[in-house]
Short mmCIF file of C-alpha atoms and ligand atoms in Angstrom, two decimals:
data_model
loop_
_atom_site.label_atom_id
_atom_site.label_comp_id
_atom_site.label_asym_id
_atom_site.label_seq_id
_atom_site.Cartn_x
_atom_site.Cartn_y
_atom_site.Cartn_z
CA UNK A 1 156.20 168.66 -45.68
CA UNK A 2 158.87 171.22 -45.13
CA UNK A 3 162.62 170.93 -45.33
CA UNK A 4 163.62 169.65 -41.91
CA UNK A 5 160.90 166.98 -41.83
CA UNK A 6 161.84 165.84 -45.33
CA UNK A 7 165.54 165.81 -44.56
CA UNK A 8 165.16 163.68 -41.40
CA UNK A 9 162.60 161.31 -42.93
CA UNK A 10 164.89 160.84 -45.94
CA UNK A 11 167.76 159.83 -43.69
CA UNK A 12 165.41 157.71 -41.56
CA UNK A 13 164.19 155.77 -44.60
CA UNK A 14 167.70 155.08 -45.77
CA UNK A 15 169.17 154.07 -42.41
CA UNK A 16 166.44 152.79 -40.08
CA UNK A 17 164.94 149.33 -40.72
CA UNK A 18 161.44 149.76 -42.15
CA UNK A 19 159.40 148.29 -39.27
CA UNK A 20 157.66 151.66 -38.78
CA UNK A 21 156.41 154.29 -41.22
CA UNK A 22 156.55 157.72 -39.56
CA UNK A 23 155.35 160.85 -41.35
CA UNK A 24 156.08 163.33 -38.54
CA UNK A 25 159.39 163.99 -36.77
CA UNK A 26 158.68 164.94 -33.16
CA UNK A 27 161.11 167.37 -31.60
CA UNK A 28 159.59 168.20 -28.21
CA UNK A 29 156.59 167.71 -25.97
CA UNK A 30 154.90 169.54 -23.13
CA UNK A 31 151.71 168.37 -21.44
CA UNK A 32 149.25 167.13 -24.05
CA UNK A 33 151.08 168.83 -26.92
CA UNK A 34 154.01 167.78 -29.09
CA UNK A 35 155.88 169.86 -31.63
CA UNK A 36 157.52 168.64 -34.83
CA UNK A 37 160.92 169.69 -36.19
CA UNK A 38 159.25 172.38 -38.30
CA UNK A 39 157.46 173.92 -35.34
CA UNK A 40 154.00 172.53 -36.05
CA UNK A 41 152.15 171.54 -32.89
CA UNK A 42 149.76 168.65 -32.31
CA UNK A 43 147.54 167.38 -29.52
CA UNK A 44 149.09 164.02 -28.69
CA UNK A 45 146.14 161.68 -28.34
CA UNK A 46 148.50 158.73 -28.71
CA UNK A 47 150.45 159.63 -25.54
CA UNK A 48 153.40 157.97 -27.29
CA UNK A 49 151.22 154.79 -27.41
CA UNK A 50 149.91 154.89 -23.87
CA UNK A 51 153.15 156.10 -22.28
CA UNK A 52 152.61 159.74 -21.28
CA UNK A 53 149.74 159.28 -18.85
CA UNK A 54 150.94 162.33 -16.92
CA UNK A 55 151.63 164.28 -20.14
CA UNK A 56 154.94 165.08 -21.80
CA UNK A 57 157.76 166.46 -19.65
CA UNK A 58 155.76 166.89 -16.45
CA UNK A 59 157.84 169.13 -14.20
CA UNK A 60 157.87 166.66 -11.28
CA UNK A 61 158.98 163.81 -13.52
CA UNK A 62 161.65 165.91 -15.25
CA UNK A 63 162.99 167.08 -11.87
CA UNK A 64 163.08 163.50 -10.56
CA UNK A 65 164.96 162.30 -13.67
CA UNK A 66 167.41 165.22 -13.56
CA UNK A 67 168.18 164.76 -9.89
CA UNK A 68 168.59 161.01 -10.17
CA UNK A 69 170.70 161.29 -13.35
CA UNK A 70 173.10 163.55 -11.50
CA UNK A 71 173.24 161.19 -8.51
CA UNK A 72 173.32 157.58 -9.74
CA UNK A 73 172.27 156.24 -13.15
CA UNK A 74 173.05 152.55 -12.62
CA UNK A 75 174.49 150.30 -9.96
CA UNK A 76 173.57 146.77 -11.20
CA UNK A 77 171.50 144.24 -9.31
CA UNK A 78 174.51 143.15 -7.27
CA UNK A 79 173.40 146.10 -5.16
CA UNK A 80 170.05 147.51 -4.10
CA UNK A 81 169.07 151.08 -4.92
CA UNK A 82 166.61 153.36 -3.14
CA UNK A 83 164.20 154.42 -5.96
CA UNK A 84 163.54 150.85 -7.18
CA UNK A 85 163.03 149.53 -3.66
CA UNK A 86 160.50 152.28 -2.89
CA UNK A 87 158.79 151.65 -6.24
CA UNK A 88 158.37 147.93 -5.50
CA UNK A 89 156.75 148.85 -2.18
CA UNK A 90 154.43 151.33 -3.91
CA UNK A 91 153.37 148.95 -6.72
CA UNK A 92 152.52 146.26 -4.19
CA UNK A 93 150.54 148.83 -2.18
CA UNK A 94 148.49 150.37 -5.04
CA UNK A 95 147.74 146.97 -6.54
CA UNK A 96 146.70 145.49 -3.20
CA UNK A 97 148.22 142.15 -4.27
CA UNK A 98 150.42 141.75 -1.19
CA UNK A 99 153.34 140.14 -3.04
CA UNK A 100 156.58 141.34 -4.61
CA UNK A 101 157.86 143.01 -7.80
CA UNK A 102 160.49 142.13 -10.41
CA UNK A 103 161.82 144.93 -12.65
CA UNK A 104 162.88 144.86 -16.30
CA UNK A 105 162.79 147.24 -19.27
CA UNK A 106 159.72 146.77 -21.46
CA UNK A 107 156.28 145.23 -21.74
CA UNK A 108 157.48 142.19 -23.66
CA UNK A 109 160.19 141.58 -21.09
CA UNK A 110 157.69 141.90 -18.22
CA UNK A 111 155.43 139.36 -19.94
CA UNK A 112 158.41 137.05 -20.53
CA UNK A 113 159.04 137.24 -16.79
CA UNK A 114 155.38 136.39 -16.09
CA UNK A 115 155.56 133.41 -18.48
CA UNK A 116 158.80 132.18 -16.89
CA UNK A 117 157.46 132.58 -13.37
CA UNK A 118 154.25 130.71 -14.28
CA UNK A 119 156.31 127.88 -15.82
CA UNK A 120 158.62 127.69 -12.81
CA UNK A 121 155.62 127.48 -10.50
CA UNK A 122 153.94 124.95 -12.81
CA UNK A 123 157.04 122.75 -12.93
CA UNK A 124 156.73 122.34 -9.16
CA UNK A 125 152.94 122.05 -9.25
CA UNK A 126 152.08 119.09 -11.42
CA UNK A 127 154.60 119.52 -14.23
CA UNK A 128 152.39 122.06 -16.04
CA UNK A 129 153.54 124.75 -18.48
CA UNK A 130 150.84 125.67 -20.97
CA UNK A 131 149.38 129.19 -20.90
CA UNK A 132 145.99 130.03 -22.38
CA UNK A 133 145.88 133.47 -24.06
CA UNK A 134 143.12 135.32 -25.89
CA UNK A 135 142.63 135.77 -29.62
CA UNK A 136 143.06 139.45 -30.58
CA UNK A 137 145.27 139.91 -27.51
CA UNK A 138 148.71 141.47 -27.63
CA UNK A 139 151.63 140.62 -25.36
CA UNK A 140 154.81 141.71 -27.17
CA UNK A 141 157.32 140.91 -29.91
CA UNK A 142 159.88 138.58 -28.32
CA UNK A 143 159.47 134.99 -29.48
CA UNK A 144 157.59 133.78 -26.39
CA UNK A 145 155.34 136.83 -26.12
CA UNK A 146 154.68 136.59 -29.86
CA UNK A 147 153.63 133.00 -29.36
CA UNK A 148 151.33 134.33 -26.62
CA UNK A 149 149.92 136.91 -29.06
CA UNK A 150 147.20 135.08 -30.96
CA UNK A 151 147.23 137.27 -34.06
CA UNK A 152 148.40 135.98 -37.42
CA UNK A 153 149.62 139.34 -38.76
CA UNK A 154 152.46 139.62 -36.27
CA UNK A 155 153.40 135.92 -36.03
CA UNK A 156 153.85 135.45 -39.78
CA UNK A 157 157.38 134.52 -40.84
CA UNK A 158 158.71 133.70 -37.38
CA UNK A 159 158.18 129.96 -37.15
CA UNK A 160 159.00 127.93 -35.20
CA UNK A 161 157.53 129.84 -32.27
CA UNK A 162 158.01 128.54 -28.73
CA UNK A 163 155.41 125.93 -27.78
CA UNK A 164 153.26 126.00 -24.65
CA UNK A 165 150.43 128.35 -25.59
CA UNK A 166 146.78 127.67 -26.36
CA UNK A 167 144.28 130.24 -27.61
CA UNK A 168 140.75 131.03 -26.54
CA UNK A 169 138.12 133.60 -27.52
CA UNK A 170 138.02 136.78 -25.46
CA UNK A 171 134.80 137.32 -23.53
CA UNK A 172 133.80 133.69 -24.04
CA UNK A 173 134.39 131.70 -20.86
CA UNK A 174 133.33 128.40 -22.47
CA UNK A 175 136.12 128.83 -25.00
CA UNK A 176 138.64 129.36 -22.18
CA UNK A 177 137.37 126.26 -20.39
CA UNK A 178 137.74 124.27 -23.60
CA UNK A 179 141.35 125.44 -24.03
CA UNK A 180 142.38 124.31 -20.53
CA UNK A 181 144.02 120.87 -20.41
CA UNK A 182 146.22 118.71 -18.14
CA UNK A 183 149.29 120.82 -18.84
CA UNK A 184 147.67 124.23 -18.40
CA UNK A 185 149.26 126.38 -15.72
CA UNK A 186 147.86 129.87 -16.37
CA UNK A 187 145.41 132.10 -18.20
CA UNK A 188 146.86 135.37 -19.46
CA UNK A 189 144.78 138.30 -20.71
CA UNK A 190 144.33 142.05 -20.96
CA UNK A 191 141.32 143.39 -19.02
CA UNK A 192 140.92 145.80 -21.92
CA UNK A 193 142.48 144.59 -25.16
CA UNK A 194 144.39 147.54 -26.59
CA UNK A 195 146.06 146.61 -29.89
CA UNK A 196 143.29 144.10 -30.58
CA UNK A 197 140.65 146.81 -31.00
CA UNK A 198 140.00 148.49 -27.62
CA UNK A 199 137.78 145.73 -26.28
CA UNK A 200 136.96 145.66 -22.57
CA UNK A 201 136.42 142.30 -20.88
CA UNK A 202 132.91 141.93 -19.51
CA UNK A 203 132.46 141.65 -15.73
CA UNK A 204 131.11 138.19 -16.21
CA UNK A 205 134.16 137.10 -18.23
CA UNK A 206 136.75 138.46 -15.78
CA UNK A 207 134.94 136.84 -12.87
CA UNK A 208 134.59 133.65 -14.88
CA UNK A 209 138.34 133.52 -15.58
CA UNK A 210 139.11 134.10 -11.89
CA UNK A 211 136.68 131.36 -10.83
CA UNK A 212 138.08 128.95 -13.43
CA UNK A 213 141.64 129.64 -12.25
CA UNK A 214 140.60 129.00 -8.63
CA UNK A 215 138.82 125.79 -9.56
CA UNK A 216 141.66 124.34 -11.69
CA UNK A 217 144.59 125.72 -9.65
CA UNK A 218 145.71 127.98 -12.53
CA UNK A 219 147.42 131.36 -12.30
CA UNK A 220 145.53 134.37 -13.61
CA UNK A 221 147.94 136.77 -15.32
CA UNK A 222 146.80 140.28 -16.30
CA UNK A 223 148.80 142.13 -18.93
CA UNK A 224 148.40 145.74 -17.80
CA UNK A 225 151.06 147.10 -20.14
CA UNK A 226 148.59 149.31 -22.00
CA UNK A 227 145.52 149.44 -19.76
CA UNK A 228 147.43 149.95 -16.49
CA UNK A 229 148.86 152.94 -14.62
CA UNK A 230 145.53 154.75 -14.45
CA UNK A 231 144.62 154.57 -18.12
CA UNK A 232 141.13 153.16 -17.52
CA UNK A 233 140.41 155.15 -14.34
CA UNK A 234 141.77 152.71 -11.77
CA UNK A 235 145.47 152.07 -11.11
CA UNK A 236 145.14 148.76 -12.91
CA UNK A 237 142.27 147.85 -15.22
CA UNK A 238 141.47 144.61 -13.37
CA UNK A 239 140.64 146.74 -10.32
CA UNK A 240 137.59 147.90 -12.28
CA UNK A 241 136.15 144.38 -11.89
CA UNK A 242 134.58 143.72 -8.51
CA UNK A 243 136.10 140.75 -6.71
CA UNK A 244 138.77 140.03 -9.34
CA UNK A 245 142.45 139.91 -8.41
CA UNK A 246 145.05 138.32 -10.67
CA UNK A 247 147.95 136.27 -9.28
CA UNK A 248 150.41 138.19 -11.44
CA UNK A 249 150.24 141.35 -13.50
CA UNK A 250 152.69 143.17 -15.72
CA UNK A 251 153.12 146.83 -16.52
CA UNK A 252 155.44 148.93 -18.66
CA UNK A 253 154.48 151.69 -21.16
CA UNK A 254 153.23 154.45 -18.80
CA UNK A 255 155.07 153.36 -15.69
CA UNK A 256 158.04 155.72 -16.04
CA UNK A 257 156.64 158.30 -18.50
CA UNK A 258 158.94 157.35 -21.37
CA UNK A 259 162.01 156.09 -19.55
CA UNK A 260 162.09 152.39 -20.48
CA UNK A 261 160.87 150.20 -17.63
CA UNK A 262 158.76 147.09 -17.11
CA UNK A 263 157.54 145.40 -13.96
CA UNK A 264 156.03 142.09 -12.94
CA UNK A 265 154.04 142.14 -9.69
CA UNK A 266 152.87 139.04 -7.84
CA UNK A 267 150.54 138.15 -5.02
CA UNK A 268 151.92 136.68 -1.77
CA UNK A 269 151.64 133.08 -2.99
CA UNK A 270 154.03 133.71 -5.90
CA UNK A 271 156.35 136.22 -4.24
CA UNK A 272 159.26 133.80 -3.85
CA UNK A 273 158.88 131.55 -6.91
CA UNK A 274 161.80 133.28 -8.62
CA UNK A 275 164.77 132.34 -6.43
CA UNK A 276 168.37 133.56 -6.34
CA UNK A 277 169.74 133.77 -9.93
CA UNK A 278 166.65 132.16 -11.48
CA UNK A 279 165.84 135.32 -13.46
CA UNK A 280 167.65 138.62 -14.03
CA UNK A 281 167.99 141.75 -16.14
CA UNK A 282 171.03 144.04 -16.15
CA UNK A 283 169.05 147.28 -16.28
CA UNK A 284 166.04 146.03 -14.30
CA UNK A 285 165.16 148.49 -11.54
CA UNK A 286 167.36 151.16 -13.06
CA UNK A 287 167.40 154.07 -10.58
CA UNK A 288 166.60 156.78 -13.16
CA UNK A 289 163.62 154.82 -14.51
CA UNK A 290 162.48 154.01 -10.97
CA UNK A 291 162.79 157.66 -9.88
CA UNK A 292 160.65 158.64 -12.89
CA UNK A 293 158.10 155.96 -11.99
CA UNK A 294 157.88 157.11 -8.37
CA UNK A 295 157.25 160.65 -9.66
CA UNK A 296 154.58 159.38 -12.11
CA UNK A 297 152.72 157.64 -9.29
CA UNK A 298 152.80 160.71 -7.06
CA UNK A 299 151.59 162.95 -9.92
CA UNK A 300 148.67 160.58 -10.60
CA UNK A 301 147.80 160.71 -6.88
CA UNK A 302 148.35 164.45 -6.33
CA UNK A 303 146.50 165.60 -9.44
CA UNK A 304 143.57 163.20 -9.13
CA UNK A 305 144.26 161.72 -12.56
CA UNK A 306 142.32 158.50 -11.97
CA UNK A 307 139.19 160.60 -11.40
CA UNK A 308 140.06 162.83 -14.36
CA UNK A 309 140.47 159.81 -16.65
CA UNK A 310 136.93 158.74 -15.76
CA UNK A 311 135.41 162.22 -16.02
CA UNK A 312 137.09 163.69 -19.10
CA UNK A 313 137.35 160.25 -20.72
CA UNK A 314 133.58 159.98 -20.29
CA UNK A 315 133.09 163.37 -21.94
CA UNK A 316 135.28 162.34 -24.87
CA UNK A 317 133.34 159.11 -25.31
CA UNK A 318 130.07 161.08 -25.20
CA UNK A 319 131.31 163.45 -27.91
CA UNK A 320 132.44 160.51 -30.05
CA UNK A 321 129.05 158.87 -29.58
CA UNK A 322 127.55 162.03 -31.11
CA UNK A 323 129.66 161.43 -34.24
CA UNK A 324 128.57 157.77 -34.32
CA UNK A 325 124.98 159.02 -34.31
CA UNK A 326 125.60 161.34 -37.26
CA UNK A 327 127.81 159.25 -39.55
CA UNK A 328 126.64 155.89 -40.95
CA UNK A 329 130.20 154.65 -41.33
CA UNK A 330 130.90 155.01 -37.61
CA UNK A 331 129.55 152.08 -35.66
CA UNK A 332 130.43 152.27 -31.98
CA UNK A 333 132.49 153.85 -29.21
CA UNK A 334 134.29 151.38 -26.94
CA UNK A 335 136.66 151.47 -24.02
CA UNK A 336 137.10 152.64 -20.46
CA UNK A 337 138.51 155.81 -18.95
CA UNK A 338 140.93 157.22 -21.52
CA UNK A 339 141.51 154.01 -23.48
CA UNK A 340 138.97 154.72 -26.19
CA UNK A 341 138.16 153.16 -29.56
CA UNK A 342 135.98 154.58 -32.32
CA UNK A 343 134.86 151.66 -34.46
CA UNK A 344 134.17 152.20 -38.17
CA UNK A 345 133.01 149.92 -40.92
CA UNK A 346 135.82 151.14 -43.16
CA UNK A 347 139.61 151.43 -43.11
CA UNK A 348 140.37 154.16 -40.55
CA UNK A 349 143.67 155.23 -42.10
CA UNK A 350 142.11 158.25 -43.89
CA UNK A 351 140.51 159.35 -40.60
CA UNK A 352 143.84 159.20 -38.79
CA UNK A 353 145.50 161.18 -41.60
CA UNK A 354 142.74 163.81 -41.52
CA UNK A 355 143.06 164.09 -37.73
CA UNK A 356 146.79 164.60 -38.14
CA UNK A 357 146.29 167.38 -40.66
CA UNK A 358 143.84 169.00 -38.22
CA UNK A 359 146.58 168.87 -35.56
CA UNK A 360 145.56 165.83 -33.54
CA UNK A 361 147.57 162.62 -33.36
CA UNK A 362 145.59 159.41 -32.88
CA UNK A 363 146.36 155.80 -33.74
CA UNK A 364 144.57 152.74 -34.99
CA UNK A 365 143.85 149.43 -33.29
CA UNK A 366 143.53 147.05 -36.18
CA UNK A 367 142.10 148.22 -39.51
CA UNK A 368 138.73 149.49 -38.31
CA UNK A 369 139.26 151.20 -34.97
CA UNK A 370 140.59 154.69 -34.30
CA UNK A 371 142.26 154.58 -30.89
CA UNK A 372 142.43 157.64 -28.65
CA UNK A 373 144.91 157.52 -25.75
CA UNK A 374 145.15 161.13 -24.52
CA UNK A 375 147.26 162.01 -21.50
CA UNK A 376 145.18 161.57 -18.33
CA UNK A 377 145.86 165.25 -17.61
CA UNK A 378 143.52 166.27 -20.47
CA UNK A 379 141.29 169.13 -19.27
CA UNK A 380 137.80 170.08 -20.41
CA UNK A 381 138.93 173.17 -22.38
CA UNK A 382 141.49 171.20 -24.36
CA UNK A 383 138.91 168.48 -24.86
CA UNK A 384 136.62 171.03 -26.55
CA UNK A 385 139.37 172.01 -28.99
CA UNK A 386 140.12 168.35 -29.64
CA UNK A 387 136.46 167.55 -30.35
CA UNK A 388 136.36 170.43 -32.86
CA UNK A 389 139.39 168.96 -34.64
CA UNK A 390 137.80 165.50 -34.67
CA UNK A 391 134.58 167.00 -36.03
CA UNK A 392 136.41 168.80 -38.84
CA UNK A 393 138.44 165.71 -39.70
CA UNK A 394 135.35 163.49 -39.90
CA UNK A 395 133.58 166.10 -42.04
CA UNK A 396 136.53 166.13 -44.42
CA UNK A 397 136.70 162.31 -44.69
CA UNK A 398 132.98 161.59 -44.99
CA UNK A 399 131.86 164.59 -47.08
CA UNK A 400 133.36 163.22 -50.30
C1 LIG B 1 152.71 147.46 -25.93
C2 LIG B 1 152.23 146.23 -25.28
C3 LIG B 1 153.12 145.19 -24.97
C4 LIG B 1 154.56 145.20 -25.39
O1 LIG B 1 155.28 146.18 -24.72
P1 LIG B 1 156.74 146.60 -25.27
O2 LIG B 1 157.22 147.58 -24.24
O3 LIG B 1 156.54 147.18 -26.61
O4 LIG B 1 157.55 145.38 -25.30
C5 LIG B 1 152.62 144.09 -24.28
N1 LIG B 1 151.33 144.02 -23.92
C6 LIG B 1 150.46 145.01 -24.20
C7 LIG B 1 149.04 144.88 -23.75
C8 LIG B 1 150.87 146.13 -24.90
O5 LIG B 1 149.99 147.09 -25.21
#
């Protein structure tokens, strides 16, 4: 570690609460590459945790942010603004849900909105409020979304959590059926669990949840915060499941390429459940964030990034499968598009550290999964370089 990195990390450790443990100080980013304060460059296969789907500082996004920042940065929700209104129209169009959008500032806040909307609808439809969520899922860190996140490691120490959640096993429809009771109003899940280990729902499970929701008059809520915005090769991961449409879905992370934004999108049935003053957020639909999001969507369309996520993501998974075949400690490659997990039967921390020293940033998903979330702009040439780095890192970790 050189001087600047050490200096900033020293100050960070003394003044920033220790909820994170960074070892690199990022100074700038361009495309798939980021640079640290000492000038070292890395391939960013974290995409800032699933945020930079169009790469860092894409010219069209930067131009949109610049122009909007010089025009209007905030007006409040007492007034409408153009970028957010156009974005709502676009989200409804690309999702095909036919409803309306509500804007906020993060994934947790979007999921809070989904939970509140489901409860408001349930109050008027049989006095129901309970939401069934999946074990190993992840929905955020506010108290309600933490209660929705059925994982002990992040709930510990925060009792009492809000009531009104029941847990079921992912990819096990019988377990979901068993968790549904008189007070159940909704089932909430990720089509591909991200934090929980990069686990895609099976076709059968997604269709089973939809059918169960239809049968019991429950809302199906998809949390697309990580798997949405093209990450898995369709705009939203649930669109990869034939015949499945949720009633509500949420997105955040990649929506505005790093400008904080979250959105809840509904079908037509739920479009007017939130009524005047029944929910709000000061910065929701911020014009700079919305201008960035509109630019992100047009870049994904113009550059064919959904197709690229499938194609180059497939090549990356193939290359990783080759490593699984040659190393006993590597068990499996999972995921869809460019949401990819490499499963090991050991702690993956040394692998992630070796990747970093080779110049490639990746992250974990739990203790045993290396998670790769490259920008959807990743090309085949850069993929080759990346695979060489992964190869060298694995050699280094498993040779001794
Ligand atoms: C990251 C994430 C969240 C939380 O989003 P924040 O913006 O950090 O609040 C919720 N759900 C999923 C699936 C996520 O990956």
